[in-house]
Short mmCIF file of C-alpha atoms in Angstrom, two decimals:
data_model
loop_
_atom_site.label_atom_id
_atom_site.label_comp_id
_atom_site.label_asym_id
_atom_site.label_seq_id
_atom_site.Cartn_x
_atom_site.Cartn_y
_atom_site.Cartn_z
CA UNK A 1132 12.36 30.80 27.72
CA UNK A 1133 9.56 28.95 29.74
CA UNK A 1134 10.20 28.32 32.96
CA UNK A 1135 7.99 25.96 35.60
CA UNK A 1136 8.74 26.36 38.86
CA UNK A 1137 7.23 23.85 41.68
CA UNK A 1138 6.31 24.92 45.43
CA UNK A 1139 4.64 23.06 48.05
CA UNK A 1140 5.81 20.98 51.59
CA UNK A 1141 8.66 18.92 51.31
CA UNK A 1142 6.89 16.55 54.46
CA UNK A 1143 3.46 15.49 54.14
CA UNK A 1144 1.80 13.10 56.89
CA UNK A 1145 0.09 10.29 56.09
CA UNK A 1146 -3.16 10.36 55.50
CA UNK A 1147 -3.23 14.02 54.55
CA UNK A 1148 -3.46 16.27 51.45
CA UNK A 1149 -0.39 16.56 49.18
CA UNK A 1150 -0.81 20.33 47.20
CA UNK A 1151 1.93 21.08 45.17
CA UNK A 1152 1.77 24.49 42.67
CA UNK A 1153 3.47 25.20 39.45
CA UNK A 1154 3.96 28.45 38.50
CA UNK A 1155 5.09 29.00 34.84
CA UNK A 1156 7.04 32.07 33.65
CA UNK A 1157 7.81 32.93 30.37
CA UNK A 1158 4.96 31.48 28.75
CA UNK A 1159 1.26 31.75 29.26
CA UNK A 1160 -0.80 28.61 30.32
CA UNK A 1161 -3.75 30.05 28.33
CA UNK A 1162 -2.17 30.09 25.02
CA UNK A 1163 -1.18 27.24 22.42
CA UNK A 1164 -1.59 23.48 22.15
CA UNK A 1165 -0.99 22.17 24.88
CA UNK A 1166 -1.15 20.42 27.60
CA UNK A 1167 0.23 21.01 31.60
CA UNK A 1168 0.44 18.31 34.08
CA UNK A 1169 2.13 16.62 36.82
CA UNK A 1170 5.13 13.27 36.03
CA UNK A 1171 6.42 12.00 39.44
CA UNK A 1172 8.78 9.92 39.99
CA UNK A 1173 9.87 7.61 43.36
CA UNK A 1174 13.14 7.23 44.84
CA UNK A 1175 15.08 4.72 42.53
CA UNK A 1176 11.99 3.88 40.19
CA UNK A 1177 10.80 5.13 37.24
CA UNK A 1178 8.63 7.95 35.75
CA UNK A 1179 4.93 8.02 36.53
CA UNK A 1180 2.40 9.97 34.69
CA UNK A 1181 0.22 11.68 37.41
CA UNK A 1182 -2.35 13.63 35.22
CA UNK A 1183 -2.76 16.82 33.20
CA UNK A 1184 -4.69 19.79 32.40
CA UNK A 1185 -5.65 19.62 27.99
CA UNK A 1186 -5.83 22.65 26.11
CA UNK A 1187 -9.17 21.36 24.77
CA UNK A 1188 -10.49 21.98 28.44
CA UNK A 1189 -10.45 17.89 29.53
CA UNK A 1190 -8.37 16.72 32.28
CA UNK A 1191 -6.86 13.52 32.56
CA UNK A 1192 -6.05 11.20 35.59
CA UNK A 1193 -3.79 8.25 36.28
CA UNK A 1194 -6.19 5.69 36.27
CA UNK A 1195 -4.64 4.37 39.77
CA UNK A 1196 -4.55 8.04 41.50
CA UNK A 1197 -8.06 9.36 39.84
CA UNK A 1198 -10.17 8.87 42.72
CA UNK A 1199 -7.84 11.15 45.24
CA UNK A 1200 -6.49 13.67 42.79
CA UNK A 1201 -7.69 17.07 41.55
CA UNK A 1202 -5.55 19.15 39.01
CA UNK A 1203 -6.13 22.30 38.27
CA UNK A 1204 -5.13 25.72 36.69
CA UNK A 1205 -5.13 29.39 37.43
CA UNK A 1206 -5.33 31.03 34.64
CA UNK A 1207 -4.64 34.70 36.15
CA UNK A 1208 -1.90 33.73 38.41
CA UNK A 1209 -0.29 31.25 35.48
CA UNK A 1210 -0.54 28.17 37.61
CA UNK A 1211 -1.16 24.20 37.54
CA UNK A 1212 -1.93 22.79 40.83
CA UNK A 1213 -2.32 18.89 42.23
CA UNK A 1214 -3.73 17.86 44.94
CA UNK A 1215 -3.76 14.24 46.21
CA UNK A 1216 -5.53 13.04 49.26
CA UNK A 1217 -5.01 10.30 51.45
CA UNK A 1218 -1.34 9.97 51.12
CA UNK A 1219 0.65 7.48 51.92
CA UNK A 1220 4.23 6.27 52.23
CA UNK A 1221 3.91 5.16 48.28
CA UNK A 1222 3.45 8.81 47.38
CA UNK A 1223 7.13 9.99 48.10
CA UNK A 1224 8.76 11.20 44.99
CA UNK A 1225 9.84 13.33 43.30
CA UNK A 1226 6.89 15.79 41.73
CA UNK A 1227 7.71 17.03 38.24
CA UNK A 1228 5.57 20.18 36.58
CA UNK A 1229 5.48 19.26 32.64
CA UNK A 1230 4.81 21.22 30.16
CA UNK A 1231 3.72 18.46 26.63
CA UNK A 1232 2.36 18.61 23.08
CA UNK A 1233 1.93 16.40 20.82
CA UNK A 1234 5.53 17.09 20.29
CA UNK A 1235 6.47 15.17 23.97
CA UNK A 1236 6.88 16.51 27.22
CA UNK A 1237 9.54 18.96 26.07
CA UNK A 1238 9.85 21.24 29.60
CA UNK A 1239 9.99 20.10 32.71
CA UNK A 1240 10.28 22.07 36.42
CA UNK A 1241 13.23 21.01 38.43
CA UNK A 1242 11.24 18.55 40.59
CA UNK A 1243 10.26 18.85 44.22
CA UNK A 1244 10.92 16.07 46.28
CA UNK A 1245 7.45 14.96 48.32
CA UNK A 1246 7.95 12.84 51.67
CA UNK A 1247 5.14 11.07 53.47
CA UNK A 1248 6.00 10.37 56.87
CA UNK A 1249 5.04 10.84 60.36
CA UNK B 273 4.49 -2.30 37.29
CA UNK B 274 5.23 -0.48 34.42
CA UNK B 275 2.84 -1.45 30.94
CA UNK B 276 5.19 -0.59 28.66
CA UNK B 277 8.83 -2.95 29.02
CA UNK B 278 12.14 -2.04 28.78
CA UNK B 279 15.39 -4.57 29.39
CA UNK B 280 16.65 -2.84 33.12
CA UNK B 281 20.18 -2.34 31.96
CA UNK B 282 23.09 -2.64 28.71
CA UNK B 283 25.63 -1.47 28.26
CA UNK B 284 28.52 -0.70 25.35
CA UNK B 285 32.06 0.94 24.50
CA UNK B 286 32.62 4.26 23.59
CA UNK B 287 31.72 4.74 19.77
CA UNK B 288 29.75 2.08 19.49
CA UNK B 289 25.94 1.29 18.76
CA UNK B 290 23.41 0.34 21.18
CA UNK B 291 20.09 -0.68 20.66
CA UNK B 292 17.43 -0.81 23.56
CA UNK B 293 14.18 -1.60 23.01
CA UNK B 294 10.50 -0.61 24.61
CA UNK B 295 7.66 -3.54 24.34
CA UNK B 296 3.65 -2.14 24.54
CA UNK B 297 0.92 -3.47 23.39
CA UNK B 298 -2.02 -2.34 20.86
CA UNK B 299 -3.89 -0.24 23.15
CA UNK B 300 -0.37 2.06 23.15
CA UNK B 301 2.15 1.50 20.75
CA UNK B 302 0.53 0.13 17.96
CA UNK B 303 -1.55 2.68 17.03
CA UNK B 304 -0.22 6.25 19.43
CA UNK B 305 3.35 7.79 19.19
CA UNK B 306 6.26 7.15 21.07
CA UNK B 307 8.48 9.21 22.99
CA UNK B 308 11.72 9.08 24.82
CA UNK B 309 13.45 10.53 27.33
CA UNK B 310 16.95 11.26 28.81
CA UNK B 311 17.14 11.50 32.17
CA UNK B 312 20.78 11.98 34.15
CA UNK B 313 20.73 11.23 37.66
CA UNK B 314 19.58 13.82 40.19
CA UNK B 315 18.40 15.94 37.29
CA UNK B 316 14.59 16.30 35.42
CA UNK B 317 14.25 14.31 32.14
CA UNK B 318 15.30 15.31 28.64
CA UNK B 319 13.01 14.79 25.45
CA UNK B 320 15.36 12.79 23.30
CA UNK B 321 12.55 11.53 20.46
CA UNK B 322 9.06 12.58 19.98
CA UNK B 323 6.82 10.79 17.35
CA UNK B 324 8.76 7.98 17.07
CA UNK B 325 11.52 8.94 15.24
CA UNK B 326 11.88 12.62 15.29
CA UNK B 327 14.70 15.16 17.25
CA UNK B 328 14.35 17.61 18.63
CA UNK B 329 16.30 20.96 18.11
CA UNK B 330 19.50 20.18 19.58
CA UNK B 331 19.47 16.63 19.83
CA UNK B 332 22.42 15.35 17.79
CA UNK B 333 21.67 12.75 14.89
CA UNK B 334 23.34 9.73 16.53
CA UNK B 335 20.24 9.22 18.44
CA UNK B 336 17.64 7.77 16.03
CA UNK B 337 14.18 6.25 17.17
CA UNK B 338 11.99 3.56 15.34
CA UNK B 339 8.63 1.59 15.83
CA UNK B 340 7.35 -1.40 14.41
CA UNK B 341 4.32 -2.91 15.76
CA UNK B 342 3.79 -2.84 19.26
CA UNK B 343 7.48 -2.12 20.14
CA UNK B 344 10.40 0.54 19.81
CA UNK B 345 13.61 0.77 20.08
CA UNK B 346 16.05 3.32 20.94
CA UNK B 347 19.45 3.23 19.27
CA UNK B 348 22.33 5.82 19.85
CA UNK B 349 25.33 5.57 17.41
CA UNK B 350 29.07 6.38 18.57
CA UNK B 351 28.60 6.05 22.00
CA UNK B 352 29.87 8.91 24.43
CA UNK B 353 30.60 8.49 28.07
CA UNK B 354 28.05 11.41 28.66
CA UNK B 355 25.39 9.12 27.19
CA UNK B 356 25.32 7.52 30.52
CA UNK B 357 22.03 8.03 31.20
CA UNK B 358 18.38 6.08 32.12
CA UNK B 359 16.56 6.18 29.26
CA UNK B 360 12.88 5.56 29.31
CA UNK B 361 10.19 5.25 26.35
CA UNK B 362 6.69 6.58 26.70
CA UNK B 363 3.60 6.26 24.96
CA UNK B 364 -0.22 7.19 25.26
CA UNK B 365 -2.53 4.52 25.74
CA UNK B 366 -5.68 4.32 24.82
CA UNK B 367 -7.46 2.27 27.80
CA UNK B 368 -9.03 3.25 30.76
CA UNK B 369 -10.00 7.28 29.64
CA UNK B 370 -6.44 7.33 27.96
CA UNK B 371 -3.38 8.01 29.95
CA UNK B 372 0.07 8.47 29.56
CA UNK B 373 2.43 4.79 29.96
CA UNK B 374 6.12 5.27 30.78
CA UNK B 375 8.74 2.12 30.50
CA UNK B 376 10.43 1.66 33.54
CA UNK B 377 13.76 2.69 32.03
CA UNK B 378 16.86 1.26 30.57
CA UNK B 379 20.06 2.03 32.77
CA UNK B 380 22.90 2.53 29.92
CA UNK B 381 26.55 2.43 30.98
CA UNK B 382 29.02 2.94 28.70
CA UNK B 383 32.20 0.88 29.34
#
């Protein structure tokens, strides 16, 4: 059964780097259609793509966080990564690893709950 | 502000029929598929419907998707008190490099 686990702080200052890593057991990142990416999703609010890493090779980026995030896999270690700079108190949430197809987003990590603060 | 619109809240009885619906545009989802999702609180989101109107394994047959134009709609048949859940409707959109929309959820309560 595939599994995607997320790691990274749980406090990130403002201003600074948020790096989150998803490491994925039970499946490898290198094989099939599809696609492995980041959902997030702020206290109270609703579900926010972030961006993704396509089986095709392309990556894709929220339109509104493109110009301070970088996704990225490991292929060896059988890992997505994010990182978004310049945080601020709007990036709190609740970071989601996602495993979709053209099927939908049909495995999801448990979350790991992000706070920017000071 | 989410692209794709969803009514905040309903509500219904147990075993009855509720109908929520999920309002795009034709960048989204006119002419892309729709998804849903599930999601309980404190807990990651379920996929409920994926191309509109298809289950997935395990997903029991009172949950049934449509899409006509640029909306969708959501209905789950003999409501269940554990079908209190947000439910939120997602779609790829075709603007801006592509990306993916989300609704910003329909809280359902059942009575």
């Amino acid at each position: 059964q595939l599994q995607l686990q997320e790691s990274g702080p749980g406090l990130v200052k403002p201003s600074e780097t948020l790096s989150l890593t998803c490491s994925v057991s039970g499946g490898s990142i290198s094989s099939g259609s599809f696609y492995w990416g980041w959902i997030r999703q702020s206290p109270g609010q609703a579900l926010e793509w972030i961006g993704h890493f396509s089986y095709n090779g392309n990556t894709y980026y929220s339109p509104s966080l493109r110009s301070r995030l970088t996704i990225s896999v490991d292929r060896s270690m059988n890992q997505v990564s994010m990182s978004l700079t310049s945080v601020t108190a709007a990036d709190t949430a609740v970071y989601y690893c996602v495993r979709g197809s053209g099927s939908g987003v049909a495995y999801w990590g448990q979350g790991t709950l992000v706070t920017v603060s000071s | 502000q989410s692209v794709l619109t969803q009514p905040p809240s309903t509500s219904g009885s147990p075993g009855q029929s509720v109908t929520m619906s999920c309002s795009g545009s034709s960048s989204n989802i006119e002419i892309n598929y729709v998804y849903w999702y599930q999601q309980f609180t404190g807990t990651a989101p379920k996929l409920l419907i994926y191309r509109n109107d298809q289950r997935p394994s395990g997903v029991p047959d009172r949950f049934s998707g449509s899409k006509s134009g640029t909306s969708a709609s959501l209905t789950i048949r003999g409501l269940r008190s554990e079908d209190e859940a947000d439910y939120y409707c997602s779609a790829w959109d075709d603007n801006l490099g592509g990306q993916w929309l989300f609704g910003g959820g329909t809280k359902l309560t059942v009575l």
